[in-house]
Short mmCIF file of C-alpha atoms and ligand atoms in Angstrom, two decimals:
data_model
loop_
_atom_site.label_atom_id
_atom_site.label_comp_id
_atom_site.label_asym_id
_atom_site.label_seq_id
_atom_site.Cartn_x
_atom_site.Cartn_y
_atom_site.Cartn_z
CA MET Q 11 -96.06 69.52 -43.35
CA ALA Q 12 -92.54 68.73 -42.18
CA GLU Q 13 -93.52 69.51 -38.60
CA LYS Q 14 -96.53 67.24 -38.83
CA LEU Q 15 -94.38 64.37 -40.11
CA GLN Q 16 -91.92 65.03 -37.30
CA ALA Q 17 -94.70 64.85 -34.73
CA LEU Q 18 -95.86 61.54 -36.17
CA LYS Q 19 -92.34 60.15 -35.98
CA GLN Q 20 -92.24 61.28 -32.37
CA GLN Q 21 -95.46 59.37 -31.82
CA VAL Q 22 -93.84 56.22 -33.28
CA CYS Q 23 -90.98 56.51 -30.79
CA CYS Q 24 -93.20 57.20 -27.75
CA SER Q 25 -95.49 54.27 -28.57
CA ILE Q 26 -92.60 51.85 -28.97
CA ASP Q 27 -91.09 53.08 -25.70
CA GLU Q 28 -94.43 52.63 -23.95
CA ALA Q 29 -94.68 49.06 -25.23
CA LYS Q 30 -91.06 48.18 -24.48
CA ASP Q 31 -91.74 45.70 -21.68
CA LYS Q 32 -94.21 43.60 -23.62
CA LEU Q 33 -91.97 43.76 -26.71
CA HIS Q 34 -89.03 42.58 -24.63
CA GLY Q 35 -91.26 39.79 -23.30
CA LEU Q 36 -92.03 38.76 -26.87
CA GLY Q 37 -88.39 38.57 -27.96
CA ASP Q 38 -87.43 36.84 -24.73
CA ALA Q 39 -90.10 34.17 -25.03
CA ILE Q 40 -88.81 33.29 -28.50
CA TRP Q 41 -85.16 33.35 -27.37
CA HIS Q 42 -85.85 30.99 -24.45
CA HIS Q 43 -87.48 28.42 -26.71
CA PRO Q 44 -85.33 28.09 -29.86
CA GLU Q 45 -86.95 26.13 -32.68
CA LEU Q 46 -85.66 25.00 -36.05
CA ALA Q 47 -86.99 25.91 -39.48
CA TYR Q 48 -90.65 25.02 -40.09
CA GLU Q 49 -90.95 23.83 -36.47
CA GLU Q 50 -91.38 27.24 -34.85
CA ARG Q 51 -94.69 26.40 -33.18
CA HIS Q 52 -94.00 28.14 -29.89
CA ALA Q 53 -92.75 31.30 -31.63
CA HIS Q 54 -95.76 31.24 -33.96
CA ASP Q 55 -98.20 30.87 -31.05
CA THR Q 56 -96.41 33.58 -29.03
CA LEU Q 57 -96.58 36.09 -31.89
CA VAL Q 58 -100.19 35.18 -32.76
CA ARG Q 59 -101.18 35.67 -29.11
CA PHE Q 60 -99.32 38.98 -29.02
CA PHE Q 61 -101.17 40.44 -32.02
CA THR Q 62 -104.51 38.95 -30.93
CA GLN Q 63 -104.16 40.76 -27.59
CA GLU Q 64 -103.35 44.06 -29.32
CA LYS Q 65 -106.43 46.07 -30.34
CA GLY Q 66 -107.46 46.29 -33.97
CA TRP Q 67 -105.40 43.56 -35.63
CA THR Q 68 -106.92 40.80 -37.72
CA VAL Q 69 -104.76 37.78 -37.10
CA GLU Q 70 -104.49 34.72 -39.35
CA PRO Q 71 -102.58 31.91 -37.62
CA HIS Q 72 -100.99 29.16 -39.73
CA TYR Q 73 -101.12 31.48 -42.72
CA LYS Q 74 -100.29 29.32 -45.80
CA LEU Q 75 -97.63 27.47 -43.75
CA GLU Q 76 -98.05 25.78 -40.39
CA THR Q 77 -95.70 28.19 -38.61
CA ALA Q 78 -96.38 31.37 -40.60
CA PHE Q 79 -98.93 34.01 -39.59
CA ARG Q 80 -100.36 37.25 -40.90
CA ALA Q 81 -101.65 40.18 -38.85
CA THR Q 82 -103.29 43.10 -40.63
CA TRP Q 83 -104.59 46.47 -39.50
CA GLY Q 84 -106.59 48.93 -41.61
CA PRO Q 85 -107.22 50.22 -44.17
CA VAL Q 86 -107.60 53.65 -42.61
CA GLY Q 87 -107.69 57.21 -43.95
CA GLY Q 88 -107.98 58.24 -47.59
CA ALA Q 89 -111.17 58.47 -49.55
CA ASP Q 90 -113.46 55.61 -50.60
CA GLY Q 91 -112.40 53.94 -53.82
CA GLU Q 92 -108.79 55.02 -53.48
CA SER Q 93 -106.14 52.36 -53.77
CA VAL Q 94 -104.54 51.18 -50.55
CA VAL Q 95 -100.90 51.62 -49.56
CA ASN Q 96 -100.05 48.39 -47.80
CA VAL Q 97 -96.90 48.51 -45.65
CA GLY Q 98 -95.38 45.17 -44.65
CA PHE Q 99 -93.14 44.25 -41.73
CA LEU Q 100 -91.54 40.82 -41.56
CA CYS Q 101 -90.83 38.72 -38.48
CA GLU Q 102 -88.36 35.83 -38.60
CA TYR Q 103 -88.09 33.51 -35.62
CA ASP Q 104 -86.22 30.30 -36.45
CA ALA Q 105 -83.06 29.27 -34.61
CA LEU Q 106 -79.96 27.20 -35.41
CA PRO Q 107 -79.30 23.58 -34.45
CA SER Q 108 -77.38 23.20 -31.15
CA ILE Q 109 -76.68 26.91 -30.59
CA GLY Q 110 -80.17 28.41 -30.36
CA HIS Q 111 -80.75 32.02 -31.42
CA ALA Q 112 -77.18 32.53 -32.64
CA CYS Q 113 -78.45 34.74 -35.48
CA GLY Q 114 -80.79 36.81 -33.31
CA HIS Q 115 -84.03 36.01 -35.13
CA ASN Q 116 -85.85 36.51 -31.82
CA LEU Q 117 -84.84 40.17 -32.19
CA ILE Q 118 -86.01 40.27 -35.82
CA ALA Q 119 -89.45 39.14 -34.65
CA GLU Q 120 -89.49 41.71 -31.85
CA CYS Q 121 -88.27 44.47 -34.16
CA GLY Q 122 -90.94 43.74 -36.80
CA ALA Q 123 -93.69 43.64 -34.19
CA ALA Q 124 -92.45 46.86 -32.56
CA ALA Q 125 -92.26 48.72 -35.87
CA ALA Q 126 -95.81 47.64 -36.75
CA LEU Q 127 -97.15 48.73 -33.35
CA GLY Q 128 -95.32 52.06 -33.57
CA LEU Q 129 -96.58 52.79 -37.07
CA LYS Q 130 -100.16 51.87 -36.18
CA ALA Q 131 -100.06 54.18 -33.15
CA ALA Q 132 -98.84 57.09 -35.28
CA LEU Q 133 -101.48 56.43 -37.93
CA GLU Q 134 -104.19 56.33 -35.27
CA SER Q 135 -103.11 59.68 -33.89
CA GLU Q 136 -104.04 61.43 -37.12
CA GLU Q 137 -107.51 61.67 -38.60
CA ALA Q 138 -106.87 62.56 -42.22
CA TRP Q 139 -104.45 60.78 -44.49
CA PRO Q 140 -103.89 61.48 -48.18
CA VAL Q 141 -104.17 57.76 -48.97
CA LEU Q 142 -105.80 54.63 -47.61
CA ILE Q 143 -103.26 52.77 -45.47
CA LYS Q 144 -102.95 49.20 -44.33
CA VAL Q 145 -100.25 47.65 -42.13
CA THR Q 146 -99.39 43.97 -42.58
CA VAL Q 147 -97.14 41.85 -40.41
CA LEU Q 148 -96.01 38.57 -41.94
CA GLY Q 149 -94.48 35.89 -39.76
CA THR Q 150 -92.05 34.16 -42.07
CA PRO Q 151 -90.58 30.86 -40.85
CA ALA Q 152 -87.49 28.96 -41.91
CA GLU Q 153 -84.91 31.54 -42.97
CA GLU Q 154 -81.99 29.40 -41.83
CA ASP Q 155 -83.13 26.34 -43.72
CA GLY Q 156 -85.68 26.06 -46.48
CA GLY Q 157 -86.82 29.62 -47.07
CA GLY Q 158 -90.31 30.31 -45.73
CA LYS Q 159 -90.43 33.63 -47.56
CA VAL Q 160 -89.91 31.85 -50.87
CA ASP Q 161 -92.79 29.48 -50.01
CA LEU Q 162 -94.97 32.46 -49.11
CA LEU Q 163 -94.00 34.29 -52.31
CA GLN Q 164 -95.07 31.23 -54.29
CA GLU Q 165 -98.40 31.37 -52.44
CA GLY Q 166 -98.88 35.02 -53.47
CA SER Q 167 -98.58 36.34 -49.90
CA PHE Q 168 -96.58 39.41 -50.91
CA GLN Q 169 -98.74 40.37 -53.89
CA ASP Q 170 -100.75 43.12 -52.20
CA LEU Q 171 -97.80 44.73 -50.38
CA ASP Q 172 -96.42 48.03 -51.67
CA VAL Q 173 -93.29 48.13 -49.59
CA VAL Q 174 -91.72 45.74 -47.11
CA PHE Q 175 -89.37 46.18 -44.14
CA MET Q 176 -87.34 44.01 -41.82
CA ALA Q 177 -83.98 44.32 -40.05
CA HIS Q 178 -81.35 41.78 -39.11
CA PRO Q 179 -78.97 41.84 -36.13
CA THR Q 180 -75.21 41.82 -36.67
CA GLN Q 181 -72.09 43.69 -35.43
CA LYS Q 182 -72.95 47.09 -36.88
CA ASN Q 183 -75.65 49.27 -38.35
CA ALA Q 184 -75.76 49.11 -42.13
CA THR Q 185 -78.54 50.10 -44.47
CA TYR Q 186 -77.43 47.30 -46.80
CA LEU Q 187 -74.94 44.43 -46.84
CA PRO Q 188 -74.43 42.33 -49.96
CA ALA Q 189 -76.43 39.19 -49.15
CA MET Q 190 -75.47 36.43 -51.57
CA ALA Q 191 -77.60 34.13 -53.68
CA ILE Q 192 -77.45 30.58 -52.37
CA HIS Q 193 -78.17 27.04 -53.55
CA SER Q 194 -77.79 24.03 -51.27
CA VAL Q 195 -77.22 20.35 -51.84
CA LEU Q 196 -77.23 17.20 -49.74
CA VAL Q 197 -74.75 14.67 -51.11
CA LYS Q 198 -75.20 10.99 -50.25
CA TYR Q 199 -72.62 8.31 -51.04
CA HIS Q 200 -73.64 4.68 -50.99
CA GLY Q 201 -70.86 2.09 -50.77
CA ARG Q 202 -70.59 -1.44 -49.35
CA ALA Q 203 -69.63 -2.43 -45.80
CA ALA Q 204 -66.95 -5.01 -45.02
CA HIS Q 205 -64.61 -5.88 -42.14
CA ALA Q 206 -61.87 -3.25 -42.52
CA SER Q 207 -59.07 -5.67 -41.55
CA ALA Q 208 -60.31 -9.13 -42.51
CA TYR Q 209 -61.37 -8.44 -46.11
CA PRO Q 210 -61.21 -4.70 -46.95
CA TRP Q 211 -61.13 -5.53 -50.67
CA GLU Q 212 -64.81 -6.55 -50.34
CA GLY Q 213 -65.79 -3.04 -49.26
CA VAL Q 214 -66.71 0.09 -51.20
CA ASN Q 215 -65.69 2.97 -48.98
CA ALA Q 216 -68.26 5.76 -48.80
CA LEU Q 217 -66.06 7.76 -46.41
CA ASP Q 218 -63.31 7.84 -49.03
CA ALA Q 219 -65.85 9.30 -51.45
CA ALA Q 220 -66.87 11.96 -48.91
CA VAL Q 221 -63.24 12.87 -48.18
CA MET Q 222 -62.42 13.03 -51.89
CA ALA Q 223 -65.47 15.19 -52.54
CA TYR Q 224 -64.40 17.52 -49.74
CA SER Q 225 -60.85 17.71 -51.19
CA ASN Q 226 -62.09 18.21 -54.75
CA ILE Q 227 -64.19 21.16 -53.63
CA SER Q 228 -61.28 22.61 -51.65
CA VAL Q 229 -59.10 22.47 -54.77
CA LEU Q 230 -61.85 23.93 -56.93
CA ARG Q 231 -62.26 26.84 -54.51
CA GLN Q 232 -58.84 28.21 -55.47
CA GLN Q 233 -60.15 28.99 -58.93
CA PHE Q 234 -63.28 30.78 -57.74
CA ARG Q 235 -64.10 34.40 -58.33
CA PRO Q 236 -63.74 36.43 -55.11
CA ASP Q 237 -67.52 36.83 -54.90
CA TRP Q 238 -68.26 33.09 -54.93
CA ARG Q 239 -68.37 30.91 -51.81
CA ILE Q 240 -68.69 27.19 -51.23
CA HIS Q 241 -68.63 25.43 -47.87
CA GLY Q 242 -69.79 22.11 -46.54
CA VAL Q 243 -69.84 19.69 -43.65
CA ILE Q 244 -69.69 15.91 -43.39
CA LYS Q 245 -72.95 15.02 -41.63
CA HIS Q 246 -72.38 11.25 -41.53
CA GLY Q 247 -68.91 9.79 -41.79
CA GLY Q 248 -69.31 6.15 -40.78
CA VAL Q 249 -69.78 4.40 -37.48
CA LYS Q 250 -66.70 2.39 -36.47
CA PRO Q 251 -63.11 2.10 -37.74
CA ASN Q 252 -63.43 -1.63 -38.40
CA ILE Q 253 -66.56 -1.26 -40.53
CA ILE Q 254 -65.89 0.13 -43.98
CA PRO Q 255 -68.49 2.91 -44.18
CA ASP Q 256 -71.28 2.01 -46.60
CA TYR Q 257 -73.00 5.39 -46.27
CA THR Q 258 -71.85 8.99 -45.86
CA GLU Q 259 -73.57 12.33 -46.21
CA LEU Q 260 -72.33 15.86 -46.84
CA GLU Q 261 -74.19 19.14 -47.04
CA TYR Q 262 -72.88 22.02 -49.15
CA TYR Q 263 -73.88 25.65 -49.64
CA MET Q 264 -72.92 27.33 -52.93
CA ARG Q 265 -73.14 31.12 -53.08
CA THR Q 266 -72.68 33.74 -55.78
CA ALA Q 267 -73.22 37.48 -55.91
CA SER Q 268 -76.07 37.04 -58.41
CA HIS Q 269 -78.58 34.18 -58.55
CA ARG Q 270 -77.84 34.00 -62.28
CA ASP Q 271 -74.46 32.42 -61.43
CA LEU Q 272 -75.89 29.67 -59.24
CA PRO Q 273 -76.15 27.16 -62.13
CA ASN Q 274 -72.45 27.77 -62.97
CA ILE Q 275 -71.13 27.19 -59.46
CA THR Q 276 -73.47 24.21 -59.09
CA ALA Q 277 -72.19 22.54 -62.27
CA LYS Q 278 -68.60 22.81 -61.02
CA ALA Q 279 -69.49 21.40 -57.61
CA GLU Q 280 -71.52 18.57 -59.13
CA ALA Q 281 -68.47 17.51 -61.15
CA CYS Q 282 -66.49 17.23 -57.89
CA PHE Q 283 -69.16 15.07 -56.24
CA HIS Q 284 -69.46 12.75 -59.27
CA ALA Q 285 -65.67 12.46 -59.63
CA ALA Q 286 -65.41 11.22 -56.02
CA ALA Q 287 -68.12 8.62 -56.68
CA MET Q 288 -66.39 7.41 -59.83
CA ALA Q 289 -62.99 7.15 -58.15
CA THR Q 290 -64.29 5.08 -55.23
CA GLY Q 291 -66.97 3.03 -56.97
CA CYS Q 292 -69.73 4.50 -54.81
CA GLU Q 293 -73.19 5.53 -55.94
CA VAL Q 294 -73.92 9.23 -55.44
CA GLU Q 295 -77.25 10.93 -54.83
CA LEU Q 296 -77.58 14.73 -55.02
CA LEU Q 297 -80.61 16.26 -53.32
CA PHE Q 298 -80.89 19.99 -54.00
CA GLY Q 299 -82.56 22.38 -51.55
CA LYS Q 300 -86.12 23.27 -52.51
CA ASN Q 301 -85.64 27.04 -52.58
CA ASP Q 302 -82.70 29.05 -53.90
CA PHE Q 303 -82.27 32.41 -52.21
CA TYR Q 304 -81.65 35.48 -54.36
CA GLU Q 305 -79.30 38.36 -53.67
CA VAL Q 306 -81.02 41.44 -52.20
CA LEU Q 307 -82.17 43.98 -54.79
CA ARG Q 308 -81.32 47.38 -53.34
CA ASN Q 309 -83.71 50.28 -53.02
CA ARG Q 310 -81.56 53.31 -52.29
CA THR Q 311 -84.52 55.63 -51.85
CA LEU Q 312 -85.67 53.53 -48.90
CA GLU Q 313 -82.09 52.99 -47.69
CA ASP Q 314 -81.41 56.74 -47.62
CA LEU Q 315 -84.63 57.49 -45.75
CA TYR Q 316 -83.86 54.73 -43.26
CA GLU Q 317 -80.34 56.07 -42.73
CA GLU Q 318 -81.64 59.58 -42.16
CA ASN Q 319 -84.15 58.32 -39.59
CA GLY Q 320 -81.56 56.09 -37.95
CA LYS Q 321 -79.10 58.96 -37.66
CA ALA Q 322 -81.79 61.13 -36.07
CA LEU Q 323 -82.06 58.39 -33.44
CA GLY Q 324 -78.29 58.34 -32.86
CA MET Q 325 -77.28 55.40 -35.08
CA LYS Q 326 -73.87 55.37 -36.72
CA PHE Q 327 -73.74 53.51 -40.02
CA ALA Q 328 -70.98 51.37 -41.52
CA ILE Q 329 -70.71 51.44 -45.29
CA ASP Q 330 -69.22 48.05 -46.02
CA GLY Q 331 -69.09 44.53 -44.69
CA PHE Q 332 -69.94 40.95 -45.47
CA SER Q 333 -73.05 38.95 -45.14
CA GLY Q 334 -74.55 35.51 -45.63
CA SER Q 335 -77.73 34.94 -47.56
CA THR Q 336 -81.38 35.62 -46.86
CA ASP Q 337 -84.72 34.64 -48.33
CA PHE Q 338 -85.56 38.35 -48.13
CA GLY Q 339 -83.50 38.47 -51.34
CA ASN Q 340 -86.38 36.81 -53.20
CA VAL Q 341 -88.87 39.19 -51.57
CA SER Q 342 -86.80 42.18 -52.71
CA HIS Q 343 -87.19 41.01 -56.32
CA ALA Q 344 -90.99 41.01 -55.93
CA VAL Q 345 -91.69 44.07 -53.74
CA PRO Q 346 -89.56 47.15 -53.01
CA GLY Q 347 -88.05 46.84 -49.57
CA ILE Q 348 -85.05 47.08 -47.29
CA HIS Q 349 -83.23 44.58 -45.07
CA PRO Q 350 -80.85 46.74 -43.01
CA TYR Q 351 -78.58 45.31 -40.33
CA PHE Q 352 -78.34 46.52 -36.74
CA TYR Q 353 -75.85 46.50 -33.91
CA ILE Q 354 -77.06 44.83 -30.71
CA GLY Q 355 -74.44 46.07 -28.27
CA SER Q 356 -71.95 43.22 -28.78
CA GLU Q 357 -68.97 42.50 -31.01
CA ALA Q 358 -69.79 38.75 -31.00
CA LEU Q 359 -70.06 37.12 -34.42
CA ASN Q 360 -73.30 35.64 -35.78
CA HIS Q 361 -73.67 31.86 -35.64
CA THR Q 362 -71.61 31.51 -32.45
CA ALA Q 363 -72.64 30.72 -28.88
CA GLU Q 364 -71.48 34.25 -27.93
CA TYR Q 365 -74.04 35.72 -30.33
CA THR Q 366 -76.76 33.56 -28.79
CA ALA Q 367 -75.93 35.16 -25.44
CA ALA Q 368 -75.85 38.65 -26.97
CA SER Q 369 -79.23 38.26 -28.67
CA GLY Q 370 -80.80 37.26 -25.36
CA ALA Q 371 -79.12 40.02 -23.35
CA ASP Q 372 -81.07 42.99 -21.98
CA LYS Q 373 -78.53 45.26 -23.69
CA ALA Q 374 -79.84 44.22 -27.13
CA GLN Q 375 -83.24 45.73 -26.33
CA PHE Q 376 -82.30 49.37 -26.76
CA TYR Q 377 -80.76 48.70 -30.19
CA THR Q 378 -83.60 46.47 -31.38
CA LEU Q 379 -86.29 48.99 -30.50
CA ARG Q 380 -84.26 51.88 -31.92
CA THR Q 381 -84.11 49.96 -35.19
CA ALA Q 382 -87.86 49.34 -35.06
CA LYS Q 383 -88.40 53.09 -34.63
CA ALA Q 384 -86.24 53.86 -37.68
CA LEU Q 385 -88.17 51.30 -39.78
CA ALA Q 386 -91.56 52.69 -38.75
CA MET Q 387 -90.36 56.27 -39.34
CA THR Q 388 -89.25 55.26 -42.82
CA ALA Q 389 -92.67 53.74 -43.43
CA LEU Q 390 -94.18 57.08 -42.42
CA ASP Q 391 -91.98 58.87 -44.97
CA VAL Q 392 -93.39 56.57 -47.64
CA ILE Q 393 -97.00 56.99 -46.54
CA PHE Q 394 -96.85 60.71 -45.89
CA SER Q 395 -95.83 61.73 -49.36
CA PRO Q 396 -97.16 59.90 -52.45
CA ASP Q 397 -94.10 61.21 -54.33
CA VAL Q 398 -91.81 59.16 -52.11
CA LEU Q 399 -93.74 55.95 -52.80
CA ASP Q 400 -93.67 56.74 -56.54
CA LYS Q 401 -89.90 57.19 -56.37
CA VAL Q 402 -89.47 53.94 -54.44
CA LYS Q 403 -91.55 52.07 -57.02
CA GLN Q 404 -89.82 53.70 -59.97
CA GLU Q 405 -86.41 52.73 -58.61
CA PHE Q 406 -87.66 49.19 -58.08
CA ARG Q 407 -88.91 48.94 -61.68
CA GLU Q 408 -85.61 50.26 -63.03
CA ALA Q 409 -83.57 47.86 -60.89
CA LYS Q 410 -85.70 44.95 -62.13
CA LEU Q 411 -85.19 46.00 -65.75
CA ARG Q 412 -81.42 46.24 -65.25
CA GLU Q 413 -81.39 42.90 -63.52
CA GLU Q 414 -83.39 41.18 -66.26
CA LYS Q 415 -81.05 42.35 -69.04
CA PRO Q 416 -79.04 39.44 -70.48
N1 LIG X 525 -79.83 27.81 -46.18
C1 LIG X 525 -79.89 29.21 -46.05
C2 LIG X 525 -78.87 29.75 -45.10
C3 LIG X 525 -79.15 31.16 -44.77
C4 LIG X 525 -78.19 31.71 -43.77
N2 LIG X 525 -78.56 33.03 -43.41
C5 LIG X 525 -77.84 33.72 -42.54
O1 LIG X 525 -76.94 33.23 -41.89
C6 LIG X 525 -78.12 35.17 -42.39
C7 LIG X 525 -79.40 35.41 -41.85
N3 LIG X 525 -79.82 34.59 -40.80
C8 LIG X 525 -76.79 31.75 -44.34
O2 LIG X 525 -76.05 30.79 -44.15
O3 LIG X 525 -76.43 32.73 -44.97
#
């Protein structure tokens, strides 16, 4: 049995290696054409074309969202009437404003596609399987802004998945990093314009409100727990020194280790925004982001299997580190899954121009496809032994119960 599983894992690796040029082409096409959240039309079309050209996939473009897609293969194996084990791989492909693929989502898309291709090839190489198996690739837009996975969850797109995999590029390999829950807010101050020298007393200064809000938050931060974060930018600050600004805009992200704390951090931040409005006489408008992201719910059974497979492929794993947030967090509360991180051959930091260069470099290919192999091998572990899937699901149920306790 163990030898058979090993041979199938070998098949995963060979198939991904054989497809490496077209997979590189896929990631490259997305990297060369960076698109913002919900606008990823080129990436969507590129991925849809890719899976349409591959044999055996049923492809649904514009799946529930304009720039989402679904590609499914199977079910295969098993006996009639048996329930299906549906393995999901996720592809992200949105970029950041001004700096392109500075978070390497082009590589996430490539990695998800590669893992799906590798797993399918291994499944095709074997005639008999103990269970019916289906492979699903979901193209999930808007991770950097909005949360396409949360939209898709609300549409029921994850309901028939048993287990779900994706991997995110960073500076090291890690089976898990503590992604934080996040809530966002756009803050608008409305004041009144006036000539800043001739009759400033006629003005109501919206820039003063923005600056006070920024300072209030900075003071508040000192009292935060170490696992809370708040950070913002001034998006509009006025137009000319001699016009008292009548409108300013800030955007803030509030993060906590658990989504249960988001209302607490939000209440504190709201007080800061309102205080600035009151002090300056401005009107304030708070527009909250449509989707909160949850922290990632861990599944150590899957993490351990992934680590074992990664190590067999030569990966070295870090055991700690920091992270931002991800809409995969919400997925992990609905379906057991993992969101490991992978090294791409560069020490550059995410969300910098240097990382954009690194995620488009040829060097990143080896690491991306190695990660895809480890994901597909982990999927094989789950499929090959029903006990493993039971353990994964049991751990998920227990984690949910713990998490739901008051
Ligand atoms: N508005 C959501 C921001 C998500 C963003 N995610 C990442 O940077 C990590 C994955 N791309 C964040 O700021 O954490």
